[in-house]
Tab-separated table of C-alpha atoms (C1' of nucleotides) in Angstrom:
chain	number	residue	atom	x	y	z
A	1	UNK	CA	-5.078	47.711	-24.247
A	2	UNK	CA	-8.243	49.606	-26.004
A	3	UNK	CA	-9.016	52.664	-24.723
A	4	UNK	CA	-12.574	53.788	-25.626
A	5	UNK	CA	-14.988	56.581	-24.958
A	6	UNK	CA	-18.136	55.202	-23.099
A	7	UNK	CA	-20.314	56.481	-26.466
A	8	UNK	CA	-17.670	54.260	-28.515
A	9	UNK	CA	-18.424	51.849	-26.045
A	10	UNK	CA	-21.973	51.472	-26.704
A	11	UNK	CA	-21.958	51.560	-30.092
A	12	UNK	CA	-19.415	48.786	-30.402
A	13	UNK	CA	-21.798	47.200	-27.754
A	14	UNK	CA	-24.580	48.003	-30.036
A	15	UNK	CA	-23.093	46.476	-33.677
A	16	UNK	CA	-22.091	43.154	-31.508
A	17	UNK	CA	-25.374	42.383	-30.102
A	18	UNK	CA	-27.126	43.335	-33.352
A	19	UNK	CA	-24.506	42.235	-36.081
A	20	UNK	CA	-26.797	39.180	-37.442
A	21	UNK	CA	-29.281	41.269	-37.433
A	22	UNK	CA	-28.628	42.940	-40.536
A	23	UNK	CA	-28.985	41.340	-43.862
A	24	UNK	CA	-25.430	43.011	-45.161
A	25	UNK	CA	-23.592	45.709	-44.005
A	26	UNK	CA	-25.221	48.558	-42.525
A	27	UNK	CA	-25.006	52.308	-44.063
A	28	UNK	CA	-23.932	54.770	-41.563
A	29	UNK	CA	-28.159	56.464	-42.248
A	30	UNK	CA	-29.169	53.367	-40.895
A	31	UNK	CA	-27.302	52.731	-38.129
A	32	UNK	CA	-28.224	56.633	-37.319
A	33	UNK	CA	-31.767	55.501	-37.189
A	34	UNK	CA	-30.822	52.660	-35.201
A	35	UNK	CA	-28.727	54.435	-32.635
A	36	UNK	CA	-31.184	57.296	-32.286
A	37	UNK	CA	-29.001	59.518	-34.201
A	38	UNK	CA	-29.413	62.611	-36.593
A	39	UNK	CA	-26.101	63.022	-37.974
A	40	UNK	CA	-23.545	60.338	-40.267
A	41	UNK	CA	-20.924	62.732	-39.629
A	42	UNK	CA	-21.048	62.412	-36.063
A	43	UNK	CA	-21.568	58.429	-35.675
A	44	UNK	CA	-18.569	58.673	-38.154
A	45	UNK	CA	-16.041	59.705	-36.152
A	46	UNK	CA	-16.820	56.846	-33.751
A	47	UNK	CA	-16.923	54.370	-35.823
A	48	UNK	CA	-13.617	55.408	-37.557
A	49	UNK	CA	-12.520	55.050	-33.671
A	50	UNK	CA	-13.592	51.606	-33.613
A	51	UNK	CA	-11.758	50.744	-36.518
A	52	UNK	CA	-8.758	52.317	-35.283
A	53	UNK	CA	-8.823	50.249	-32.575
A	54	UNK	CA	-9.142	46.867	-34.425
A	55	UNK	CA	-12.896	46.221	-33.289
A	56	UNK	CA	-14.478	46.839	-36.459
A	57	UNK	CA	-13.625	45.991	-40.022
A	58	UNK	CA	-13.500	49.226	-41.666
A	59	UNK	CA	-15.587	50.395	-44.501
A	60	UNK	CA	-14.164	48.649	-48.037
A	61	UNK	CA	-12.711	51.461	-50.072
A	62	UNK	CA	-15.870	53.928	-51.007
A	63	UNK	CA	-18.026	50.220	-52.229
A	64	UNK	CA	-20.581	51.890	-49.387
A	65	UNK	CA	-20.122	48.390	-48.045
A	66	UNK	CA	-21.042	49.756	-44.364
A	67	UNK	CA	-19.261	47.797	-41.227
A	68	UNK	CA	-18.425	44.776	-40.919
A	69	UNK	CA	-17.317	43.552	-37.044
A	70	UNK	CA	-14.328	41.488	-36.874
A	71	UNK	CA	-13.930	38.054	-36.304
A	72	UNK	CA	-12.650	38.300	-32.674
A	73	UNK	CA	-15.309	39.978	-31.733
A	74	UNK	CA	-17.872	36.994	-32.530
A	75	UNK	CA	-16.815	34.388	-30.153
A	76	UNK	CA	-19.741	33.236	-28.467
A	77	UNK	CA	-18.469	31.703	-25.329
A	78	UNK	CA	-16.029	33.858	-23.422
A	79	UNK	CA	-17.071	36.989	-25.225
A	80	UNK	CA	-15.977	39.556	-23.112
A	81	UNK	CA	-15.541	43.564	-23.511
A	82	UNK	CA	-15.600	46.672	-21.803
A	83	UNK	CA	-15.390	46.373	-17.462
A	84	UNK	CA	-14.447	49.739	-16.866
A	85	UNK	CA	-10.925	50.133	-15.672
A	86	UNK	CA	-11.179	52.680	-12.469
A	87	UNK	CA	-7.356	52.979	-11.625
A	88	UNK	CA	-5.229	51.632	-8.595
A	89	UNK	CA	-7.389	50.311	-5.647
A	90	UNK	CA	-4.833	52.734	-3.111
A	91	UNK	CA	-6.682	56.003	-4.644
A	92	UNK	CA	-8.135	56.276	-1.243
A	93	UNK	CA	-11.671	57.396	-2.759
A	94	UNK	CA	-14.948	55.706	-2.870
A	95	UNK	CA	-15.223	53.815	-6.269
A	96	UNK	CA	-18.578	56.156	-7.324
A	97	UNK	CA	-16.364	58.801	-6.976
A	98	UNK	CA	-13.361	57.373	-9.398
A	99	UNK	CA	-13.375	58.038	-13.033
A	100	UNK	CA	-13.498	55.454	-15.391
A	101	UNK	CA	-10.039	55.566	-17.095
A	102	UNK	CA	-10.736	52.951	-19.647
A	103	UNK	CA	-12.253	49.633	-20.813
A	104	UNK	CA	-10.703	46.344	-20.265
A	105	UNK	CA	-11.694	43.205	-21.706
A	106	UNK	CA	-12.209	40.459	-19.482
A	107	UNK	CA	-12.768	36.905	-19.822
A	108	UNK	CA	-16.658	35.646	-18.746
A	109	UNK	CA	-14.617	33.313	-16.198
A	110	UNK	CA	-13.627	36.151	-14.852
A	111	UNK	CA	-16.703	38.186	-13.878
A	112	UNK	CA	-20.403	37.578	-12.910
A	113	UNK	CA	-23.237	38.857	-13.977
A	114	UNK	CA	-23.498	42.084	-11.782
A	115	UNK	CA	-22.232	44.983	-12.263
A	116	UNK	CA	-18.113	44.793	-12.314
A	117	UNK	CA	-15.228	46.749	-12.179
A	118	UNK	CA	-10.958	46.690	-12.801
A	119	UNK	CA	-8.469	47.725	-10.904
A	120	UNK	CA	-4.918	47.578	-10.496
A	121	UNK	CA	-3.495	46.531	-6.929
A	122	UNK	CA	-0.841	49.076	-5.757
A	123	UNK	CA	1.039	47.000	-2.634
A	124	UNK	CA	1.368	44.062	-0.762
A	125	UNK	CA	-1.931	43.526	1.075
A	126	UNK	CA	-3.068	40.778	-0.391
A	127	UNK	CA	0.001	38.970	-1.489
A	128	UNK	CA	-0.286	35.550	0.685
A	129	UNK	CA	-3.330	35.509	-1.234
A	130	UNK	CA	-1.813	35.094	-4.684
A	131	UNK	CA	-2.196	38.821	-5.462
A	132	UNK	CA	0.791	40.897	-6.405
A	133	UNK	CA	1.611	44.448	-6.828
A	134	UNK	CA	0.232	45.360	-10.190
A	135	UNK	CA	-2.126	42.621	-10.890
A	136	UNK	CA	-5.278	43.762	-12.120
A	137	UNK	CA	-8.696	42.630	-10.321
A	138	UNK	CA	-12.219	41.884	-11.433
A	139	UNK	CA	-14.523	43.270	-8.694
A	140	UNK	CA	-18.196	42.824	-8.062
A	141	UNK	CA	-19.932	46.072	-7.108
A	142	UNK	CA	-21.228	45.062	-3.846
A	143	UNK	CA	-21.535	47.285	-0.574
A	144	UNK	CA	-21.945	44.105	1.365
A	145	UNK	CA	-19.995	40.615	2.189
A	146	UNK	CA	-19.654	37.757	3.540
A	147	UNK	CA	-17.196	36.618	6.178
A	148	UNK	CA	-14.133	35.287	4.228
A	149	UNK	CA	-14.141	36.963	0.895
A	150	UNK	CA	-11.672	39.572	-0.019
A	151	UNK	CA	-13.236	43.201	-0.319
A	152	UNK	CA	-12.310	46.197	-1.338
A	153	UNK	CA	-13.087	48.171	1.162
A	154	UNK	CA	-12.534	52.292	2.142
A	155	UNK	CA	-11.566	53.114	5.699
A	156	UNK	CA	-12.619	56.525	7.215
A	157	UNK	CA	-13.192	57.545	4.071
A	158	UNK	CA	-9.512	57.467	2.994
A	159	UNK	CA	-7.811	55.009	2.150
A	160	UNK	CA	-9.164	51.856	0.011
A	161	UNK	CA	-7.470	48.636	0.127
A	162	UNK	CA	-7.955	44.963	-0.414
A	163	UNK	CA	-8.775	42.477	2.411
A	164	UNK	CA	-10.460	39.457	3.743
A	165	UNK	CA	-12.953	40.691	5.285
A	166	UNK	CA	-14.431	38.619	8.652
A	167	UNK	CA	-16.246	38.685	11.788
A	168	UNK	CA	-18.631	40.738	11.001
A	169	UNK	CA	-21.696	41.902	13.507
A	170	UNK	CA	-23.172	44.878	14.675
A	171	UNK	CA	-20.352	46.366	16.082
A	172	UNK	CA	-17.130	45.639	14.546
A	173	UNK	CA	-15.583	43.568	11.889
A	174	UNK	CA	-12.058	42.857	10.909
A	175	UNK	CA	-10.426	43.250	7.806
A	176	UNK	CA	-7.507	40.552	7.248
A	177	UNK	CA	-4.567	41.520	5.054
A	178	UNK	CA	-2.985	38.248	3.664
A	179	UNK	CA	0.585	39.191	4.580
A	180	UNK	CA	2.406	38.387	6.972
A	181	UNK	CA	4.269	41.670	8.076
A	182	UNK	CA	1.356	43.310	8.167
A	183	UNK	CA	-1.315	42.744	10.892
A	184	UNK	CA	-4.914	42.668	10.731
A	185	UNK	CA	-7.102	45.387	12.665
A	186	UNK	CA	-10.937	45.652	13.789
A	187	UNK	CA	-13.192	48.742	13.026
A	188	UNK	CA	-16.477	49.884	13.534
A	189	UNK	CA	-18.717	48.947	10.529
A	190	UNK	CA	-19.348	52.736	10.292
A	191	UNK	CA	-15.869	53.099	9.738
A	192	UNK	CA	-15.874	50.995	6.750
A	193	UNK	CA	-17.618	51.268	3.499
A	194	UNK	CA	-17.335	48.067	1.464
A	195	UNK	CA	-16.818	48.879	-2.167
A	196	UNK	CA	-16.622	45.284	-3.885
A	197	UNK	CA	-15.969	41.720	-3.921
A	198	UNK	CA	-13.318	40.294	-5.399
A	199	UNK	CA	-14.144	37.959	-8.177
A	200	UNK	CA	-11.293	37.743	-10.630
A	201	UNK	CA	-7.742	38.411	-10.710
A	202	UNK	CA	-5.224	38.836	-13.461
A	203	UNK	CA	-1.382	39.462	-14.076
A	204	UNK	CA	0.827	39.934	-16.972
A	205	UNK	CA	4.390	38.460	-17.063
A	206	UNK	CA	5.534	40.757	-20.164
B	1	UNK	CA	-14.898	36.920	-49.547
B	2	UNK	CA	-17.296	39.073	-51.299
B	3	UNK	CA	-19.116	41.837	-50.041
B	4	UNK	CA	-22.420	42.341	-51.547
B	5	UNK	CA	-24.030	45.896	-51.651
B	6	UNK	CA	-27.295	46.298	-49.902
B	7	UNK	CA	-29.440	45.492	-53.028
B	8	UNK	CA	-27.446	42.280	-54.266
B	9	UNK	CA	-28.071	41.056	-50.763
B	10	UNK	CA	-31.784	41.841	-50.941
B	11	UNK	CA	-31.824	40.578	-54.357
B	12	UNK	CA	-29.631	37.305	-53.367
B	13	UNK	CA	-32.076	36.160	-50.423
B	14	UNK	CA	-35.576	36.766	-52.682
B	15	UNK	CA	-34.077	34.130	-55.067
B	16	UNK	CA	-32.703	32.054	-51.771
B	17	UNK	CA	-36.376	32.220	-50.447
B	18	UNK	CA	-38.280	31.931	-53.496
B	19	UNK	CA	-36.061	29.244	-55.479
B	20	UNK	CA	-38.769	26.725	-55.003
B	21	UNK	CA	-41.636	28.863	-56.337
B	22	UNK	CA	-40.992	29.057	-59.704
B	23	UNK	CA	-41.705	26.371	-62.420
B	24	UNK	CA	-38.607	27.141	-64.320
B	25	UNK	CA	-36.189	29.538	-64.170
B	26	UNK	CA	-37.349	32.951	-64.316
B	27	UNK	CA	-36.528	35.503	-66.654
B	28	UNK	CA	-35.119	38.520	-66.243
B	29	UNK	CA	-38.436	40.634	-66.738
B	30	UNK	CA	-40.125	38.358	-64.501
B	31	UNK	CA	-37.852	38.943	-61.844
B	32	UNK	CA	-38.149	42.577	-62.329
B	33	UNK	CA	-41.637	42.391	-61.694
B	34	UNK	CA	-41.993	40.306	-58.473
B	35	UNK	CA	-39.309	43.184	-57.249
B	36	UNK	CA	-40.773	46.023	-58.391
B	37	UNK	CA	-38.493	46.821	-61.224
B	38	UNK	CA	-38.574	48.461	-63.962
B	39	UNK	CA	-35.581	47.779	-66.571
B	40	UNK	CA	-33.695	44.584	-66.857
B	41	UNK	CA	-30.611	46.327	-67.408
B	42	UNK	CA	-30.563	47.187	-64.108
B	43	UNK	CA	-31.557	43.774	-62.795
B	44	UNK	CA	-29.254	42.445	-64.855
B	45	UNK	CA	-25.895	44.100	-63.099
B	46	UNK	CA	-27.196	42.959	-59.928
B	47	UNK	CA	-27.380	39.221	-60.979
B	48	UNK	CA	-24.069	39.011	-63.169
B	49	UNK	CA	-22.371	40.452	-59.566
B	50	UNK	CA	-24.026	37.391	-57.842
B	51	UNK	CA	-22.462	34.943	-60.492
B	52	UNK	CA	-19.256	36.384	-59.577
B	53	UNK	CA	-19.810	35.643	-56.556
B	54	UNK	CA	-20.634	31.927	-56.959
B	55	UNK	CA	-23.899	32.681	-55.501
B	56	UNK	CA	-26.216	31.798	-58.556
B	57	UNK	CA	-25.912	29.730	-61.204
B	58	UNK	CA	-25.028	31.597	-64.496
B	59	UNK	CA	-27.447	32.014	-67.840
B	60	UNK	CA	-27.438	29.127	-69.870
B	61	UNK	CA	-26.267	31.053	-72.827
B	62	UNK	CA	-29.317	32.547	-74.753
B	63	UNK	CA	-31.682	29.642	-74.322
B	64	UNK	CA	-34.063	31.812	-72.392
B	65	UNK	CA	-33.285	29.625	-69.575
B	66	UNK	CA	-33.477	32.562	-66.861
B	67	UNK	CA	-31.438	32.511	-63.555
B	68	UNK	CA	-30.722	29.289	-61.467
B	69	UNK	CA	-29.895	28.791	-57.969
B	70	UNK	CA	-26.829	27.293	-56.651
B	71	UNK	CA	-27.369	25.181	-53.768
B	72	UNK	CA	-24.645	27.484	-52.262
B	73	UNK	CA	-25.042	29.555	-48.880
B	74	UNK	CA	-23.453	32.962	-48.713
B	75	UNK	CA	-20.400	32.130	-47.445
B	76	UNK	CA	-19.618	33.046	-43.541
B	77	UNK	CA	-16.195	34.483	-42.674
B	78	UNK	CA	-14.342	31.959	-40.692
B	79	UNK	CA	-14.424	33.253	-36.986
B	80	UNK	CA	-11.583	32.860	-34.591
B	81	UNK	CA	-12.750	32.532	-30.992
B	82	UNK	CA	-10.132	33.753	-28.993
B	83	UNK	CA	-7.106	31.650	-28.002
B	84	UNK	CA	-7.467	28.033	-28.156
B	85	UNK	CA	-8.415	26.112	-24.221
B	86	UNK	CA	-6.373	23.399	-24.221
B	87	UNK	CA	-7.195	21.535	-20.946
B	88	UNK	CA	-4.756	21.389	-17.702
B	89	UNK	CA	-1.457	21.714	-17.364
B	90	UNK	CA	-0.510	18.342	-15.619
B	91	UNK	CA	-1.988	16.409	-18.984
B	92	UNK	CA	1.387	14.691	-19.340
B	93	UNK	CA	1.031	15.041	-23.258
B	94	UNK	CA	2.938	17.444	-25.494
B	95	UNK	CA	1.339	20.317	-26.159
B	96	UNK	CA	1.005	19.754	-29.932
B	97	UNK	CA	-0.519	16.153	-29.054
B	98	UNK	CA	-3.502	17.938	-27.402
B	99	UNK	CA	-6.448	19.334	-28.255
B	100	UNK	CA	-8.627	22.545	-28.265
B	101	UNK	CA	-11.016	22.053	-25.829
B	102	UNK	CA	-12.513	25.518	-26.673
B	103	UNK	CA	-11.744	29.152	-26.747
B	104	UNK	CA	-10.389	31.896	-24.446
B	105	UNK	CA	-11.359	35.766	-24.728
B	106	UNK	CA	-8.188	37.139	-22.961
B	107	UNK	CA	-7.359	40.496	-22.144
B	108	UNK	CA	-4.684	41.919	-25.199
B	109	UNK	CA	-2.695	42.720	-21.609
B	110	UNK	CA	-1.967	39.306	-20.654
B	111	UNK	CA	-1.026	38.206	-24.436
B	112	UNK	CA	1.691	38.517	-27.045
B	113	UNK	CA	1.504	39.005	-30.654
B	114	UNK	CA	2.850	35.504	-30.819
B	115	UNK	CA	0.789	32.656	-30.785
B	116	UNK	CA	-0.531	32.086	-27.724
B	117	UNK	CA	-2.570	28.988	-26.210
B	118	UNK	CA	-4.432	28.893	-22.674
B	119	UNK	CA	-4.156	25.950	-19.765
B	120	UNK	CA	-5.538	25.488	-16.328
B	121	UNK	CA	-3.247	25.145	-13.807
B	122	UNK	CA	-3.253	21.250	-11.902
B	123	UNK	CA	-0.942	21.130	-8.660
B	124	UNK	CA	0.935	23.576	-6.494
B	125	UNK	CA	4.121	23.593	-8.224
B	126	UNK	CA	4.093	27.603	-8.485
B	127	UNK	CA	2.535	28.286	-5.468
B	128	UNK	CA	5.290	31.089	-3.946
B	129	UNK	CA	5.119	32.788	-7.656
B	130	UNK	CA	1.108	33.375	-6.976
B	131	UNK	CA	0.085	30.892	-9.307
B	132	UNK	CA	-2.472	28.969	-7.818
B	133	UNK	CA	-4.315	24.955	-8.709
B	134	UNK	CA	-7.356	26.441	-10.654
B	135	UNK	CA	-5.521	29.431	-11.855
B	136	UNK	CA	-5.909	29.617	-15.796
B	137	UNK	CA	-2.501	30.671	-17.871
B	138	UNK	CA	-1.613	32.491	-20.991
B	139	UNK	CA	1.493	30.626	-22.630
B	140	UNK	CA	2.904	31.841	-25.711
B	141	UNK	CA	4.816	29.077	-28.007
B	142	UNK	CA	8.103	28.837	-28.255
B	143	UNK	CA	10.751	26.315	-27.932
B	144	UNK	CA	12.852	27.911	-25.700
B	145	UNK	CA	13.448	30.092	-22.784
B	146	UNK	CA	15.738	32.571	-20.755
B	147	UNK	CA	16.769	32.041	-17.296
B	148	UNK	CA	14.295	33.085	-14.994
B	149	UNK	CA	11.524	32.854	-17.318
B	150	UNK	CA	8.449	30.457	-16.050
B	151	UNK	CA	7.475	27.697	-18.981
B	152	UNK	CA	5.731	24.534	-19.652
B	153	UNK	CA	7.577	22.003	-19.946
B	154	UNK	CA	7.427	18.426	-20.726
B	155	UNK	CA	9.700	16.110	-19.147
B	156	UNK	CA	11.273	12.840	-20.526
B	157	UNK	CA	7.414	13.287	-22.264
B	158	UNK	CA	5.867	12.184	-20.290
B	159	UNK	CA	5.171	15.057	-17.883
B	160	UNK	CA	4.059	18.325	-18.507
B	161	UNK	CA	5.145	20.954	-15.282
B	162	UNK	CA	4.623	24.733	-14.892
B	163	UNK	CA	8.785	25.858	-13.416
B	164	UNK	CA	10.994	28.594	-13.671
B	165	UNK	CA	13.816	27.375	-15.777
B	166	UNK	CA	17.252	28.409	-15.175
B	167	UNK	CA	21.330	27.881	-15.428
B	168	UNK	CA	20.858	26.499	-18.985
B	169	UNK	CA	24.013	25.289	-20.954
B	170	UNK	CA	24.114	22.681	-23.203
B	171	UNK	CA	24.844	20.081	-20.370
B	172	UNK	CA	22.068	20.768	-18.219
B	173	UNK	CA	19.347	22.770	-17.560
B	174	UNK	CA	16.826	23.506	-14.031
B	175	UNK	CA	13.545	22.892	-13.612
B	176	UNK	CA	12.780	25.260	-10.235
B	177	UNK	CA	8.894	24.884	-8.395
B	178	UNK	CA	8.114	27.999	-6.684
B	179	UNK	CA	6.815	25.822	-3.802
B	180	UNK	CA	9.160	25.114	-0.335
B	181	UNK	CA	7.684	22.042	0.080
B	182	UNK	CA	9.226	21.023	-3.649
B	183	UNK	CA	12.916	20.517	-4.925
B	184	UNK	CA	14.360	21.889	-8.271
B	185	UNK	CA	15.751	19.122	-10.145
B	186	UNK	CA	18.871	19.290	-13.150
B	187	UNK	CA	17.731	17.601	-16.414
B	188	UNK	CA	20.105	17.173	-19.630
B	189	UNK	CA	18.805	19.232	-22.357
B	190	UNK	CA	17.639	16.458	-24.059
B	191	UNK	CA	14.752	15.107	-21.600
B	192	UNK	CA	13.102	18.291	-21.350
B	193	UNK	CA	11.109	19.837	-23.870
B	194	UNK	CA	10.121	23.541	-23.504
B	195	UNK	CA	6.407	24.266	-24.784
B	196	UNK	CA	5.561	27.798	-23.936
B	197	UNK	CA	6.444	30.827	-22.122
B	198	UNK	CA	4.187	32.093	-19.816
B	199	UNK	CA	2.807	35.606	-20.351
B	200	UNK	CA	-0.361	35.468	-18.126
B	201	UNK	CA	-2.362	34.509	-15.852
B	202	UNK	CA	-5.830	33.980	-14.338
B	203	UNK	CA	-7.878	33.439	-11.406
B	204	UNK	CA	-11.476	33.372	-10.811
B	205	UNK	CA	-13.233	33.407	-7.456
B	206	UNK	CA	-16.386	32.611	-8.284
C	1	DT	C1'	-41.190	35.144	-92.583
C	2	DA	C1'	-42.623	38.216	-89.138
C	3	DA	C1'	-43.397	39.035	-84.409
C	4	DT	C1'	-42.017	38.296	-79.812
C	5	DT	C1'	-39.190	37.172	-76.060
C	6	DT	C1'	-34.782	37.340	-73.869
C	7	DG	C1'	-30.020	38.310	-72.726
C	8	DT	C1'	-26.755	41.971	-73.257
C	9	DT	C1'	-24.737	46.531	-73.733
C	10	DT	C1'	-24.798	51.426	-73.442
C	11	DT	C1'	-26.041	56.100	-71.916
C	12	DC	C1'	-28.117	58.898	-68.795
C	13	DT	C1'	-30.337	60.509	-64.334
C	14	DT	C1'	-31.379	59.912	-59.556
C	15	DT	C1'	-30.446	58.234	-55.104
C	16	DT	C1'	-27.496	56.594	-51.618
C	17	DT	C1'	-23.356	56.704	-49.096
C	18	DG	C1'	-18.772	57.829	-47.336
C	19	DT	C1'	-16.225	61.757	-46.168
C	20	DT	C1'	-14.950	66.287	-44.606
C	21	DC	C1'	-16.038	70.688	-42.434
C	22	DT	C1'	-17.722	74.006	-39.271
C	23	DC	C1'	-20.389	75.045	-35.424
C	24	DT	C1'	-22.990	74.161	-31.072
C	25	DT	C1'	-24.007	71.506	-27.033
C	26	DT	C1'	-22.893	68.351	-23.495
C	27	DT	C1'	-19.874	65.940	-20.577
C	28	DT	C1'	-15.679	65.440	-18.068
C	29	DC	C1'	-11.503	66.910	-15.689
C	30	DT	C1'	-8.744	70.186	-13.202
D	1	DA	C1'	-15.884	78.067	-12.389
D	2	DG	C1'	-13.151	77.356	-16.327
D	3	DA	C1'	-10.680	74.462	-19.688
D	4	DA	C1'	-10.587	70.472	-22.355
D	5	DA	C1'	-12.568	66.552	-24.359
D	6	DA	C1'	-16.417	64.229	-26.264
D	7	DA	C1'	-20.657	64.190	-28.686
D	8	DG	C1'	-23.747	65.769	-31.870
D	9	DA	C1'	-26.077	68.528	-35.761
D	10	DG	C1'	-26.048	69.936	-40.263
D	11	DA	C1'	-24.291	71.326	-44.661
D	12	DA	C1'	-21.608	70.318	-48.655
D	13	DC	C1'	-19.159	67.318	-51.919
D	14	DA	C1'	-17.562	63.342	-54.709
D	15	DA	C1'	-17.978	58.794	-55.719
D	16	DA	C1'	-20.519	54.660	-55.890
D	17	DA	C1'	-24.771	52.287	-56.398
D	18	DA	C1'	-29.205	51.938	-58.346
D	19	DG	C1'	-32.362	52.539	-61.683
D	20	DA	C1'	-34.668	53.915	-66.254
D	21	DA	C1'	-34.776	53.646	-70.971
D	22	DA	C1'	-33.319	52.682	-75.419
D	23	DA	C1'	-31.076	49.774	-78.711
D	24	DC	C1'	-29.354	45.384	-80.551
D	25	DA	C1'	-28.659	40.431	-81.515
D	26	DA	C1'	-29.907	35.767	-80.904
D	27	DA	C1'	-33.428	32.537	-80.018
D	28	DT	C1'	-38.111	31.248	-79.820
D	29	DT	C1'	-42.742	31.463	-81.265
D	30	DA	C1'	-46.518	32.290	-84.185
DNA sequence: TAATTTGTTTTCTTTTTGTTCTCTTTTTCT
DNA sequence: AGAAAAAGAGAACAAAAAGAAAACAAATTA
């Protein structure tokens, strides 16, 4: 998997949306003026980044040919880069509060058109559910749900986890784990910040 | 295929867009006027590196006859969408036999470097192993499989099934569901045909 | 034939562009 | 708060691209 910097990010972000755009290659001057920027050197180094990681085709020899984008990165329907990957959902901290450790691509199938997020499941909650330790899982950023989908949601302020999430009213609500050795327990809605919705789910067999 | 510098290009889409405006084919001093030039020399590098490039029609010899269009496009890079959709799992067809219904973006995590194809899961055959009707799969091609190992695989072909495979020999070989409700079965090698390993997979709850 | 146009080659200068460096500022993490 | 990483500015350099101008030969025109 990539890892980027969030300026890499946007740049790469920046040469996908706008790569018809351009009537041949761009020069790095004019993607400075483009990009807001004052300095080649300094867009250099990122887009030597994005090269490095395989997103860009690099510059052809010293022809001054500019940047090219690769062919994977063109595919119209399922285009999909960059949900930022936050870590394992048992961090036990709000989400606002966890870094971004990296991007990760996900498929459009996958996500919706909010603002998302990726994490990795660390236990068993949810495993009834079709979701094992270590799969990764497209999330919605939501601090609201409705009865029946599977939140991530923090308790007391400590401990995040992923549940079904139902009967919900004024003055409790339950959050369902979807295993059976574990039980499911009723809070007060203060109790409970909801941090997401679960919209996608992944795992790797390698 | 060719990369043009800045100017070529520039140079390449005037004649593209103007083809039709001239009563013959213009000279080389003409040319320079309508952009802006001042020497044909100059002109005249740009033009003999579109010729190379099979993008214009080269000088009839000395006959004055000026620079002709090819009917020719610039030539677009052939772009590879992802990995190739190929429809659900319970098709019944070998994998070869079908086709791409359209491309994939998947995450580099839930792929090989092999070649790797995508299907939608039909049935409830791997239910216990949290793969779930709906869910979509990453298979990588091969023709054959370790024990334990979860593949497609096409029966007497004439069905296609999603199993763990195990206790191979060259006698006999299992097909095992991860679903209680469902029975492994022993095949001879011969009626089962293995079509892909799986590497990933995919939900969406959307 | 002489003059003119045109493609072609060559030499030279200027501009653009990729690349590397150092230094400062900003952001992020511990 | 302090350390580390990321981001940016700006200068300097070499190579490539672009252009100007002159010169020449072949073809056309007058």
């Amino acid at each position: 998997m990539t890892v980027l910097t969030r300026r890499q990010t946007e740049i790469y972000n920046y040469l996908r949306d706008n790569a018809d755009n351009f009537v041949c290659a761009p020069s790095l001057d004019e993607l400075c003026g483009h990009l807001g920027m004052a300095s080649r050197g300094s867009l250099y180094k990122h887009i030597m980044a994005l090269i490095n990681a395989g997103l860009v085709e690099p510059f052809t020899g010293n022809k001054q040919a500019g940047v090219r984008l690769t062919i994977q990165d063109q595919a119209e329907d399922e285009l999909a880069f960059g949900l930022p990957f936050i870590g394992t959902i048992a961090a036990g901290k709000p989400i606002e509060a966890l870094e971004t450790v990296s991007y990760m691509s996900v498929p459009d199938a996958l996500k919706t058109n909010k603002p998302c997020y990726v994490l990795q499941v660390k236990g068993e909650s949810m495993i009834d559910a079709g979701i094992y330790d270590g799969d990764w899982v497209v999330i919605e950023q939501r601090d609201h749900a409705r009865n029946g989908e599977i939140v991530v949601a923090l308790i007391d302020n400590s401990e995040a986890t992923l549940k079904f999430i139902d009967q919900q009213s004024s003055e409790k609500l339950m959050l369902v784990p979807a295993n059976e050795s574990m039980s499911a327990f009723t809070y007060h809605p203060e109790q409970v910040q909801i941090q997401g919705v679960l919209v996608g789910q992944m795992r790797s067999y390698r």
